[in-house]
C-alpha cells in the first residue's frame, strides 16, 4: 500500500493525498494551527478510516450470515491524550444497523469479529486506545 501527501503551499496547512488506488483526499489544519479549516484534520481521517474499516466488516459479515441488512452506520467518539503525541486514548463505536428481522446475537457477533479479528485499523488503534462498542437495531 502506498500514498503520497503533498503540502498545498506556504499560506496554510492544507495537504492533498493521493492513494495508491488513485483517489484524492484533502486535509487541513485548525486555524489555531495555521490551517484554514477547509478539510478534515489528519487525525479525523484516522478515526473515520477506522469507522469505514469496521463498518465494511460488519456489513460483509451480516450479508454472509444471510441477514436482511438495509443500512449500517457507526458513530465514533474519541478522546485524545492532552500532551504530545496526542494519541487516541479512548474510542467508542456505536453501530446502528437497520434491516428486517435482524438477529441481535448475529449483529453482536459481526461487531466482535470486526473488532477482534478483521478490522486492521481498529486493531492497530487498540494498541494505544481503549476501544468499546455498542449497537442498536432498527427494524425496517
PDB file of N, CA, C and O in Angstrom, residues 12-81:
ATOM      1  N   UNK A  12      -0.741  28.191   4.349  1.00  0.00           N
ATOM      2  CA  UNK A  12      -1.631  27.429   5.218  1.00  0.00           C
ATOM      3  C   UNK A  12      -1.059  26.073   5.564  1.00  0.00           C
ATOM      4  O   UNK A  12       0.129  25.816   5.396  1.00  0.00           O
ATOM      5  N   UNK A  13      -1.936  25.233   6.039  1.00  0.00           N
ATOM      6  CA  UNK A  13      -1.555  23.873   6.435  1.00  0.00           C
ATOM      7  C   UNK A  13      -2.447  22.849   5.751  1.00  0.00           C
ATOM      8  O   UNK A  13      -2.825  21.841   6.341  1.00  0.00           O
ATOM      9  N   UNK A  14      -2.772  23.108   4.488  1.00  0.00           N
ATOM     10  CA  UNK A  14      -3.594  22.186   3.716  1.00  0.00           C
ATOM     11  C   UNK A  14      -2.698  21.221   2.937  1.00  0.00           C
ATOM     12  O   UNK A  14      -1.614  21.587   2.485  1.00  0.00           O
ATOM     13  N   UNK A  15      -3.182  19.993   2.816  1.00  0.00           N
ATOM     14  CA  UNK A  15      -2.454  18.952   2.110  1.00  0.00           C
ATOM     15  C   UNK A  15      -3.434  18.202   1.221  1.00  0.00           C
ATOM     16  O   UNK A  15      -4.627  18.152   1.504  1.00  0.00           O
ATOM     17  N   UNK A  16      -2.934  17.627   0.167  1.00  0.00           N
ATOM     18  CA  UNK A  16      -3.730  16.728  -0.648  1.00  0.00           C
ATOM     19  C   UNK A  16      -2.986  15.396  -0.682  1.00  0.00           C
ATOM     20  O   UNK A  16      -1.770  15.355  -0.825  1.00  0.00           O
ATOM     21  N   UNK A  17      -3.753  14.327  -0.503  1.00  0.00           N
ATOM     22  CA  UNK A  17      -3.174  12.989  -0.533  1.00  0.00           C
ATOM     23  C   UNK A  17      -3.723  12.245  -1.740  1.00  0.00           C
ATOM     24  O   UNK A  17      -4.899  12.358  -2.074  1.00  0.00           O
ATOM     25  N   UNK A  18      -2.847  11.487  -2.381  1.00  0.00           N
ATOM     26  CA  UNK A  18      -3.265  10.611  -3.464  1.00  0.00           C
ATOM     27  C   UNK A  18      -2.977   9.186  -3.027  1.00  0.00           C
ATOM     28  O   UNK A  18      -1.848   8.851  -2.674  1.00  0.00           O
ATOM     29  N   UNK A  19      -4.025   8.377  -3.038  1.00  0.00           N
ATOM     30  CA  UNK A  19      -3.883   6.995  -2.596  1.00  0.00           C
ATOM     31  C   UNK A  19      -3.296   6.138  -3.708  1.00  0.00           C
ATOM     32  O   UNK A  19      -3.305   6.525  -4.884  1.00  0.00           O
ATOM     33  N   UNK A  20      -2.818   4.979  -3.329  1.00  0.00           N
ATOM     34  CA  UNK A  20      -2.291   4.042  -4.313  1.00  0.00           C
ATOM     35  C   UNK A  20      -3.340   3.587  -5.309  1.00  0.00           C
ATOM     36  O   UNK A  20      -3.008   3.184  -6.424  1.00  0.00           O
ATOM     37  N   UNK A  21      -4.610   3.662  -4.932  1.00  0.00           N
ATOM     38  CA  UNK A  21      -5.691   3.281  -5.841  1.00  0.00           C
ATOM     39  C   UNK A  21      -6.161   4.462  -6.696  1.00  0.00           C
ATOM     40  O   UNK A  21      -7.137   4.347  -7.431  1.00  0.00           O
ATOM     41  N   UNK A  22      -5.456   5.611  -6.593  1.00  0.00           N
ATOM     42  CA  UNK A  22      -5.730   6.743  -7.467  1.00  0.00           C
ATOM     43  C   UNK A  22      -6.766   7.732  -6.986  1.00  0.00           C
ATOM     44  O   UNK A  22      -7.247   8.554  -7.761  1.00  0.00           O
ATOM     45  N   UNK A  23      -7.123   7.707  -5.706  1.00  0.00           N
ATOM     46  CA  UNK A  23      -8.116   8.638  -5.174  1.00  0.00           C
ATOM     47  C   UNK A  23      -7.436   9.795  -4.460  1.00  0.00           C
ATOM     48  O   UNK A  23      -6.367   9.635  -3.875  1.00  0.00           O
ATOM     49  N   UNK A  24      -8.075  10.949  -4.495  1.00  0.00           N
ATOM     50  CA  UNK A  24      -7.537  12.151  -3.875  1.00  0.00           C
ATOM     51  C   UNK A  24      -8.340  12.499  -2.623  1.00  0.00           C
ATOM     52  O   UNK A  24      -9.559  12.393  -2.622  1.00  0.00           O
ATOM     53  N   UNK A  25      -7.636  12.935  -1.578  1.00  0.00           N
ATOM     54  CA  UNK A  25      -8.272  13.339  -0.331  1.00  0.00           C
ATOM     55  C   UNK A  25      -7.575  14.601   0.156  1.00  0.00           C
ATOM     56  O   UNK A  25      -6.342  14.658   0.201  1.00  0.00           O
ATOM     57  N   UNK A  26      -8.358  15.600   0.525  1.00  0.00           N
ATOM     58  CA  UNK A  26      -7.794  16.831   1.085  1.00  0.00           C
ATOM     59  C   UNK A  26      -7.781  16.737   2.607  1.00  0.00           C
ATOM     60  O   UNK A  26      -8.632  16.078   3.211  1.00  0.00           O
ATOM     61  N   UNK A  27      -6.805  17.403   3.213  1.00  0.00           N
ATOM     62  CA  UNK A  27      -6.718  17.524   4.670  1.00  0.00           C
ATOM     63  C   UNK A  27      -6.276  18.948   4.976  1.00  0.00           C
ATOM     64  O   UNK A  27      -5.576  19.568   4.191  1.00  0.00           O
ATOM     65  N   UNK A  28      -6.689  19.445   6.139  1.00  0.00           N
ATOM     66  CA  UNK A  28      -6.286  20.792   6.544  1.00  0.00           C
ATOM     67  C   UNK A  28      -6.201  20.832   8.064  1.00  0.00           C
ATOM     68  O   UNK A  28      -6.745  19.978   8.757  1.00  0.00           O
ATOM     69  N   UNK A  29      -5.557  21.848   8.548  1.00  0.00           N
ATOM     70  CA  UNK A  29      -5.420  22.031   9.984  1.00  0.00           C
ATOM     71  C   UNK A  29      -6.425  23.028  10.514  1.00  0.00           C
ATOM     72  O   UNK A  29      -7.114  23.739   9.776  1.00  0.00           O
ATOM     73  N   UNK A  30      -6.497  23.088  11.838  1.00  0.00           N
ATOM     74  CA  UNK A  30      -7.348  24.069  12.510  1.00  0.00           C
ATOM     75  C   UNK A  30      -6.720  25.454  12.368  1.00  0.00           C
ATOM     76  O   UNK A  30      -5.500  25.586  12.249  1.00  0.00           O
ATOM     77  N   UNK A  31      -7.536  26.506  12.387  1.00  0.00           N
ATOM     78  CA  UNK A  31      -6.993  27.856  12.275  1.00  0.00           C
ATOM     79  C   UNK A  31      -5.923  28.171  13.323  1.00  0.00           C
ATOM     80  O   UNK A  31      -4.919  28.829  13.017  1.00  0.00           O
ATOM     81  N   UNK A  32      -6.109  27.669  14.561  1.00  0.00           N
ATOM     82  CA  UNK A  32      -5.114  27.945  15.598  1.00  0.00           C
ATOM     83  C   UNK A  32      -3.779  27.254  15.322  1.00  0.00           C
ATOM     84  O   UNK A  32      -2.768  27.589  15.934  1.00  0.00           O
ATOM     85  N   UNK A  33      -3.766  26.316  14.374  1.00  0.00           N
ATOM     86  CA  UNK A  33      -2.522  25.642  13.996  1.00  0.00           C
ATOM     87  C   UNK A  33      -2.015  26.067  12.636  1.00  0.00           C
ATOM     88  O   UNK A  33      -1.136  25.425  12.078  1.00  0.00           O
ATOM     89  N   UNK A  34      -2.570  27.143  12.088  1.00  0.00           N
ATOM     90  CA  UNK A  34      -2.129  27.641  10.796  1.00  0.00           C
ATOM     91  C   UNK A  34      -2.963  27.184   9.620  1.00  0.00           C
ATOM     92  O   UNK A  34      -2.713  27.581   8.493  1.00  0.00           O
ATOM     93  N   UNK A  35      -3.965  26.346   9.876  1.00  0.00           N
ATOM     94  CA  UNK A  35      -4.828  25.882   8.799  1.00  0.00           C
ATOM     95  C   UNK A  35      -5.979  26.841   8.564  1.00  0.00           C
ATOM     96  O   UNK A  35      -6.126  27.855   9.248  1.00  0.00           O
ATOM     97  N   UNK A  36      -6.803  26.489   7.573  1.00  0.00           N
ATOM     98  CA  UNK A  36      -7.961  27.319   7.260  1.00  0.00           C
ATOM     99  C   UNK A  36      -9.273  26.545   7.379  1.00  0.00           C
ATOM    100  O   UNK A  36     -10.301  27.006   6.896  1.00  0.00           O
ATOM    101  N   UNK A  37      -9.213  25.356   7.976  1.00  0.00           N
ATOM    102  CA  UNK A  37     -10.414  24.554   8.222  1.00  0.00           C
ATOM    103  C   UNK A  37     -11.164  24.236   6.930  1.00  0.00           C
ATOM    104  O   UNK A  37     -12.387  24.252   6.888  1.00  0.00           O
ATOM    105  N   UNK A  38     -10.423  23.917   5.866  1.00  0.00           N
ATOM    106  CA  UNK A  38     -11.033  23.640   4.568  1.00  0.00           C
ATOM    107  C   UNK A  38     -11.337  22.159   4.348  1.00  0.00           C
ATOM    108  O   UNK A  38     -12.038  21.816   3.397  1.00  0.00           O
ATOM    109  N   UNK A  39     -10.800  21.298   5.196  1.00  0.00           N
ATOM    110  CA  UNK A  39     -10.961  19.852   5.005  1.00  0.00           C
ATOM    111  C   UNK A  39     -10.764  19.169   6.353  1.00  0.00           C
ATOM    112  O   UNK A  39     -10.367  19.813   7.332  1.00  0.00           O
ATOM    113  N   UNK A  40     -11.007  17.869   6.424  1.00  0.00           N
ATOM    114  CA  UNK A  40     -10.804  17.164   7.686  1.00  0.00           C
ATOM    115  C   UNK A  40      -9.355  17.233   8.161  1.00  0.00           C
ATOM    116  O   UNK A  40      -8.433  17.337   7.353  1.00  0.00           O
ATOM    117  N   UNK A  41      -9.185  17.164   9.471  1.00  0.00           N
ATOM    118  CA  UNK A  41      -7.854  17.098  10.062  1.00  0.00           C
ATOM    119  C   UNK A  41      -7.281  15.693   9.828  1.00  0.00           C
ATOM    120  O   UNK A  41      -8.035  14.723   9.721  1.00  0.00           O
ATOM    121  N   UNK A  42      -5.972  15.562   9.786  1.00  0.00           N
ATOM    122  CA  UNK A  42      -5.392  14.228   9.606  1.00  0.00           C
ATOM    123  C   UNK A  42      -5.853  13.210  10.648  1.00  0.00           C
ATOM    124  O   UNK A  42      -6.141  12.052  10.296  1.00  0.00           O
ATOM    125  N   UNK A  43      -5.966  13.596  11.907  1.00  0.00           N
ATOM    126  CA  UNK A  43      -6.413  12.639  12.925  1.00  0.00           C
ATOM    127  C   UNK A  43      -7.890  12.285  12.767  1.00  0.00           C
ATOM    128  O   UNK A  43      -8.309  11.181  13.113  1.00  0.00           O
ATOM    129  N   UNK A  44      -8.684  13.198  12.222  1.00  0.00           N
ATOM    130  CA  UNK A  44     -10.068  12.856  11.897  1.00  0.00           C
ATOM    131  C   UNK A  44     -10.095  11.788  10.808  1.00  0.00           C
ATOM    132  O   UNK A  44     -10.940  10.884  10.828  1.00  0.00           O
ATOM    133  N   UNK A  45      -9.154  11.879   9.873  1.00  0.00           N
ATOM    134  CA  UNK A  45      -9.068  10.887   8.809  1.00  0.00           C
ATOM    135  C   UNK A  45      -8.728   9.511   9.382  1.00  0.00           C
ATOM    136  O   UNK A  45      -9.245   8.494   8.921  1.00  0.00           O
ATOM    137  N   UNK A  46      -7.859   9.468  10.385  1.00  0.00           N
ATOM    138  CA  UNK A  46      -7.532   8.200  11.035  1.00  0.00           C
ATOM    139  C   UNK A  46      -8.799   7.612  11.667  1.00  0.00           C
ATOM    140  O   UNK A  46      -9.101   6.421  11.497  1.00  0.00           O
ATOM    141  N   UNK A  47      -9.549   8.452  12.361  1.00  0.00           N
ATOM    142  CA  UNK A  47     -10.758   7.998  13.030  1.00  0.00           C
ATOM    143  C   UNK A  47     -11.806   7.526  12.030  1.00  0.00           C
ATOM    144  O   UNK A  47     -12.398   6.456  12.189  1.00  0.00           O
ATOM    145  N   UNK A  48     -12.022   8.287  10.974  1.00  0.00           N
ATOM    146  CA  UNK A  48     -13.032   7.862  10.012  1.00  0.00           C
ATOM    147  C   UNK A  48     -12.570   6.664   9.217  1.00  0.00           C
ATOM    148  O   UNK A  48     -13.389   5.837   8.798  1.00  0.00           O
ATOM    149  N   UNK A  49     -11.274   6.482   9.058  1.00  0.00           N
ATOM    150  CA  UNK A  49     -10.769   5.265   8.433  1.00  0.00           C
ATOM    151  C   UNK A  49     -11.114   4.037   9.258  1.00  0.00           C
ATOM    152  O   UNK A  49     -11.506   2.999   8.724  1.00  0.00           O
ATOM    153  N   UNK A  50     -10.979   4.162  10.576  1.00  0.00           N
ATOM    154  CA  UNK A  50     -11.345   3.046  11.461  1.00  0.00           C
ATOM    155  C   UNK A  50     -12.844   2.773  11.374  1.00  0.00           C
ATOM    156  O   UNK A  50     -13.272   1.615  11.352  1.00  0.00           O
ATOM    157  N   UNK A  51     -13.641   3.821  11.303  1.00  0.00           N
ATOM    158  CA  UNK A  51     -15.087   3.643  11.171  1.00  0.00           C
ATOM    159  C   UNK A  51     -15.461   2.966   9.872  1.00  0.00           C
ATOM    160  O   UNK A  51     -16.301   2.065   9.847  1.00  0.00           O
ATOM    161  N   UNK A  52     -14.828   3.383   8.789  1.00  0.00           N
ATOM    162  CA  UNK A  52     -15.099   2.764   7.496  1.00  0.00           C
ATOM    163  C   UNK A  52     -14.672   1.308   7.457  1.00  0.00           C
ATOM    164  O   UNK A  52     -15.372   0.451   6.907  1.00  0.00           O
ATOM    165  N   UNK A  53     -13.534   1.023   8.054  1.00  0.00           N
ATOM    166  CA  UNK A  53     -12.997  -0.336   8.083  1.00  0.00           C
ATOM    167  C   UNK A  53     -13.937  -1.275   8.833  1.00  0.00           C
ATOM    168  O   UNK A  53     -14.291  -2.349   8.342  1.00  0.00           O
ATOM    169  N   UNK A  54     -14.368  -0.868  10.012  1.00  0.00           N
ATOM    170  CA  UNK A  54     -15.224  -1.752  10.809  1.00  0.00           C
ATOM    171  C   UNK A  54     -16.634  -1.842  10.236  1.00  0.00           C
ATOM    172  O   UNK A  54     -17.246  -2.912  10.254  1.00  0.00           O
ATOM    173  N   UNK A  55     -17.161  -0.746   9.690  1.00  0.00           N
ATOM    174  CA  UNK A  55     -18.496  -0.800   9.073  1.00  0.00           C
ATOM    175  C   UNK A  55     -18.484  -1.750   7.875  1.00  0.00           C
ATOM    176  O   UNK A  55     -19.422  -2.530   7.678  1.00  0.00           O
ATOM    177  N   UNK A  56     -17.422  -1.697   7.093  1.00  0.00           N
ATOM    178  CA  UNK A  56     -17.265  -2.604   5.955  1.00  0.00           C
ATOM    179  C   UNK A  56     -17.342  -4.056   6.431  1.00  0.00           C
ATOM    180  O   UNK A  56     -18.061  -4.871   5.872  1.00  0.00           O
ATOM    181  N   UNK A  57     -16.557  -4.366   7.481  1.00  0.00           N
ATOM    182  CA  UNK A  57     -16.553  -5.729   8.018  1.00  0.00           C
ATOM    183  C   UNK A  57     -17.942  -6.154   8.480  1.00  0.00           C
ATOM    184  O   UNK A  57     -18.390  -7.267   8.171  1.00  0.00           O
ATOM    185  N   UNK A  58     -18.604  -5.307   9.256  1.00  0.00           N
ATOM    186  CA  UNK A  58     -19.902  -5.656   9.827  1.00  0.00           C
ATOM    187  C   UNK A  58     -20.920  -5.928   8.714  1.00  0.00           C
ATOM    188  O   UNK A  58     -21.642  -6.931   8.760  1.00  0.00           O
ATOM    189  N   UNK A  59     -20.964  -5.068   7.712  1.00  0.00           N
ATOM    190  CA  UNK A  59     -21.898  -5.280   6.601  1.00  0.00           C
ATOM    191  C   UNK A  59     -21.574  -6.590   5.888  1.00  0.00           C
ATOM    192  O   UNK A  59     -22.467  -7.405   5.606  1.00  0.00           O
ATOM    193  N   UNK A  60     -20.297  -6.838   5.602  1.00  0.00           N
ATOM    194  CA  UNK A  60     -19.897  -8.055   4.894  1.00  0.00           C
ATOM    195  C   UNK A  60     -20.255  -9.310   5.707  1.00  0.00           C
ATOM    196  O   UNK A  60     -20.804 -10.272   5.161  1.00  0.00           O
ATOM    197  N   UNK A  61     -19.976  -9.290   6.992  1.00  0.00           N
ATOM    198  CA  UNK A  61     -20.266 -10.445   7.845  1.00  0.00           C
ATOM    199  C   UNK A  61     -21.774 -10.688   7.929  1.00  0.00           C
ATOM    200  O   UNK A  61     -22.244 -11.832   7.841  1.00  0.00           O
ATOM    201  N   UNK A  62     -22.547  -9.612   8.075  1.00  0.00           N
ATOM    202  CA  UNK A  62     -24.003  -9.778   8.151  1.00  0.00           C
ATOM    203  C   UNK A  62     -24.587 -10.289   6.836  1.00  0.00           C
ATOM    204  O   UNK A  62     -25.504 -11.117   6.826  1.00  0.00           O
ATOM    205  N   UNK A  63     -24.063  -9.822   5.718  1.00  0.00           N
ATOM    206  CA  UNK A  63     -24.524 -10.333   4.422  1.00  0.00           C
ATOM    207  C   UNK A  63     -24.205 -11.822   4.289  1.00  0.00           C
ATOM    208  O   UNK A  63     -25.047 -12.602   3.850  1.00  0.00           O
ATOM    209  N   UNK A  64     -22.976 -12.193   4.672  1.00  0.00           N
ATOM    210  CA  UNK A  64     -22.583 -13.607   4.589  1.00  0.00           C
ATOM    211  C   UNK A  64     -23.388 -14.469   5.558  1.00  0.00           C
ATOM    212  O   UNK A  64     -23.550 -15.661   5.326  1.00  0.00           O
ATOM    213  N   UNK A  65     -23.884 -13.845   6.626  1.00  0.00           N
ATOM    214  CA  UNK A  65     -24.715 -14.567   7.599  1.00  0.00           C
ATOM    215  C   UNK A  65     -26.180 -14.592   7.181  1.00  0.00           C
ATOM    216  O   UNK A  65     -27.047 -14.970   7.968  1.00  0.00           O
ATOM    217  N   UNK A  66     -26.451 -14.109   5.979  1.00  0.00           N
ATOM    218  CA  UNK A  66     -27.799 -14.081   5.402  1.00  0.00           C
ATOM    219  C   UNK A  66     -28.778 -13.230   6.205  1.00  0.00           C
ATOM    220  O   UNK A  66     -29.969 -13.545   6.302  1.00  0.00           O
ATOM    221  N   UNK A  67     -28.265 -12.173   6.800  1.00  0.00           N
ATOM    222  CA  UNK A  67     -29.135 -11.229   7.496  1.00  0.00           C
ATOM    223  C   UNK A  67     -29.660 -10.225   6.467  1.00  0.00           C
ATOM    224  O   UNK A  67     -28.922  -9.818   5.561  1.00  0.00           O
ATOM    225  N   UNK A  68     -30.895  -9.813   6.596  1.00  0.00           N
ATOM    226  CA  UNK A  68     -31.508  -8.869   5.657  1.00  0.00           C
ATOM    227  C   UNK A  68     -31.177  -7.444   6.097  1.00  0.00           C
ATOM    228  O   UNK A  68     -32.031  -6.712   6.589  1.00  0.00           O
ATOM    229  N   UNK A  69     -29.907  -7.069   5.914  1.00  0.00           N
ATOM    230  CA  UNK A  69     -29.419  -5.749   6.327  1.00  0.00           C
ATOM    231  C   UNK A  69     -29.741  -4.723   5.260  1.00  0.00           C
ATOM    232  O   UNK A  69     -29.570  -4.972   4.071  1.00  0.00           O
ATOM    233  N   UNK A  70     -30.228  -3.567   5.701  1.00  0.00           N
ATOM    234  CA  UNK A  70     -30.589  -2.484   4.790  1.00  0.00           C
ATOM    235  C   UNK A  70     -29.647  -1.291   4.963  1.00  0.00           C
ATOM    236  O   UNK A  70     -29.326  -0.598   4.011  1.00  0.00           O
ATOM    237  N   UNK A  71     -29.188  -1.057   6.200  1.00  0.00           N
ATOM    238  CA  UNK A  71     -28.350   0.114   6.462  1.00  0.00           C
ATOM    239  C   UNK A  71     -27.449  -0.174   7.653  1.00  0.00           C
ATOM    240  O   UNK A  71     -27.791  -0.972   8.533  1.00  0.00           O
ATOM    241  N   UNK A  72     -26.304   0.476   7.665  1.00  0.00           N
ATOM    242  CA  UNK A  72     -25.376   0.363   8.787  1.00  0.00           C
ATOM    243  C   UNK A  72     -24.639   1.686   8.940  1.00  0.00           C
ATOM    244  O   UNK A  72     -24.055   2.191   7.978  1.00  0.00           O
ATOM    245  N   UNK A  73     -24.713   2.238  10.135  1.00  0.00           N
ATOM    246  CA  UNK A  73     -23.989   3.467  10.464  1.00  0.00           C
ATOM    247  C   UNK A  73     -23.183   3.210  11.722  1.00  0.00           C
ATOM    248  O   UNK A  73     -23.630   2.490  12.611  1.00  0.00           O
ATOM    249  N   UNK A  74     -22.019   3.811  11.797  1.00  0.00           N
ATOM    250  CA  UNK A  74     -21.235   3.726  13.026  1.00  0.00           C
ATOM    251  C   UNK A  74     -20.777   5.137  13.382  1.00  0.00           C
ATOM    252  O   UNK A  74     -20.262   5.872  12.552  1.00  0.00           O
ATOM    253  N   UNK A  75     -21.046   5.533  14.617  1.00  0.00           N
ATOM    254  CA  UNK A  75     -20.620   6.824  15.139  1.00  0.00           C
ATOM    255  C   UNK A  75     -19.461   6.566  16.091  1.00  0.00           C
ATOM    256  O   UNK A  75     -19.586   5.740  16.997  1.00  0.00           O
ATOM    257  N   UNK A  76     -18.361   7.249  15.879  1.00  0.00           N
ATOM    258  CA  UNK A  76     -17.186   7.078  16.729  1.00  0.00           C
ATOM    259  C   UNK A  76     -16.998   8.327  17.571  1.00  0.00           C
ATOM    260  O   UNK A  76     -17.076   9.451  17.045  1.00  0.00           O
ATOM    261  N   UNK A  77     -16.761   8.151  18.852  1.00  0.00           N
ATOM    262  CA  UNK A  77     -16.449   9.252  19.756  1.00  0.00           C
ATOM    263  C   UNK A  77     -15.110   8.929  20.391  1.00  0.00           C
ATOM    264  O   UNK A  77     -14.958   7.870  21.009  1.00  0.00           O
ATOM    265  N   UNK A  78     -14.165   9.837  20.239  1.00  0.00           N
ATOM    266  CA  UNK A  78     -12.803   9.556  20.678  1.00  0.00           C
ATOM    267  C   UNK A  78     -12.288  10.612  21.639  1.00  0.00           C
ATOM    268  O   UNK A  78     -12.680  11.779  21.575  1.00  0.00           O
ATOM    269  N   UNK A  79     -11.390  10.167  22.507  1.00  0.00           N
ATOM    270  CA  UNK A  79     -10.646  11.063  23.385  1.00  0.00           C
ATOM    271  C   UNK A  79      -9.177  10.908  23.033  1.00  0.00           C
ATOM    272  O   UNK A  79      -8.718   9.818  22.662  1.00  0.00           O
ATOM    273  N   UNK A  80      -8.449  12.029  23.169  1.00  0.00           N
ATOM    274  CA  UNK A  80      -7.022  12.019  22.857  1.00  0.00           C
ATOM    275  C   UNK A  80      -6.220  12.435  24.077  1.00  0.00           C
ATOM    276  O   UNK A  80      -6.716  13.124  24.962  1.00  0.00           O
ATOM    277  N   UNK A  81      -4.970  12.036  24.091  1.00  0.00           N
ATOM    278  CA  UNK A  81      -4.053  12.439  25.150  1.00  0.00           C
ATOM    279  C   UNK A  81      -3.926  13.957  25.132  1.00  0.00           C
ATOM    280  O   UNK A  81      -4.005  14.590  24.074  1.00  0.00           O
TER     281      UNK A  81
END
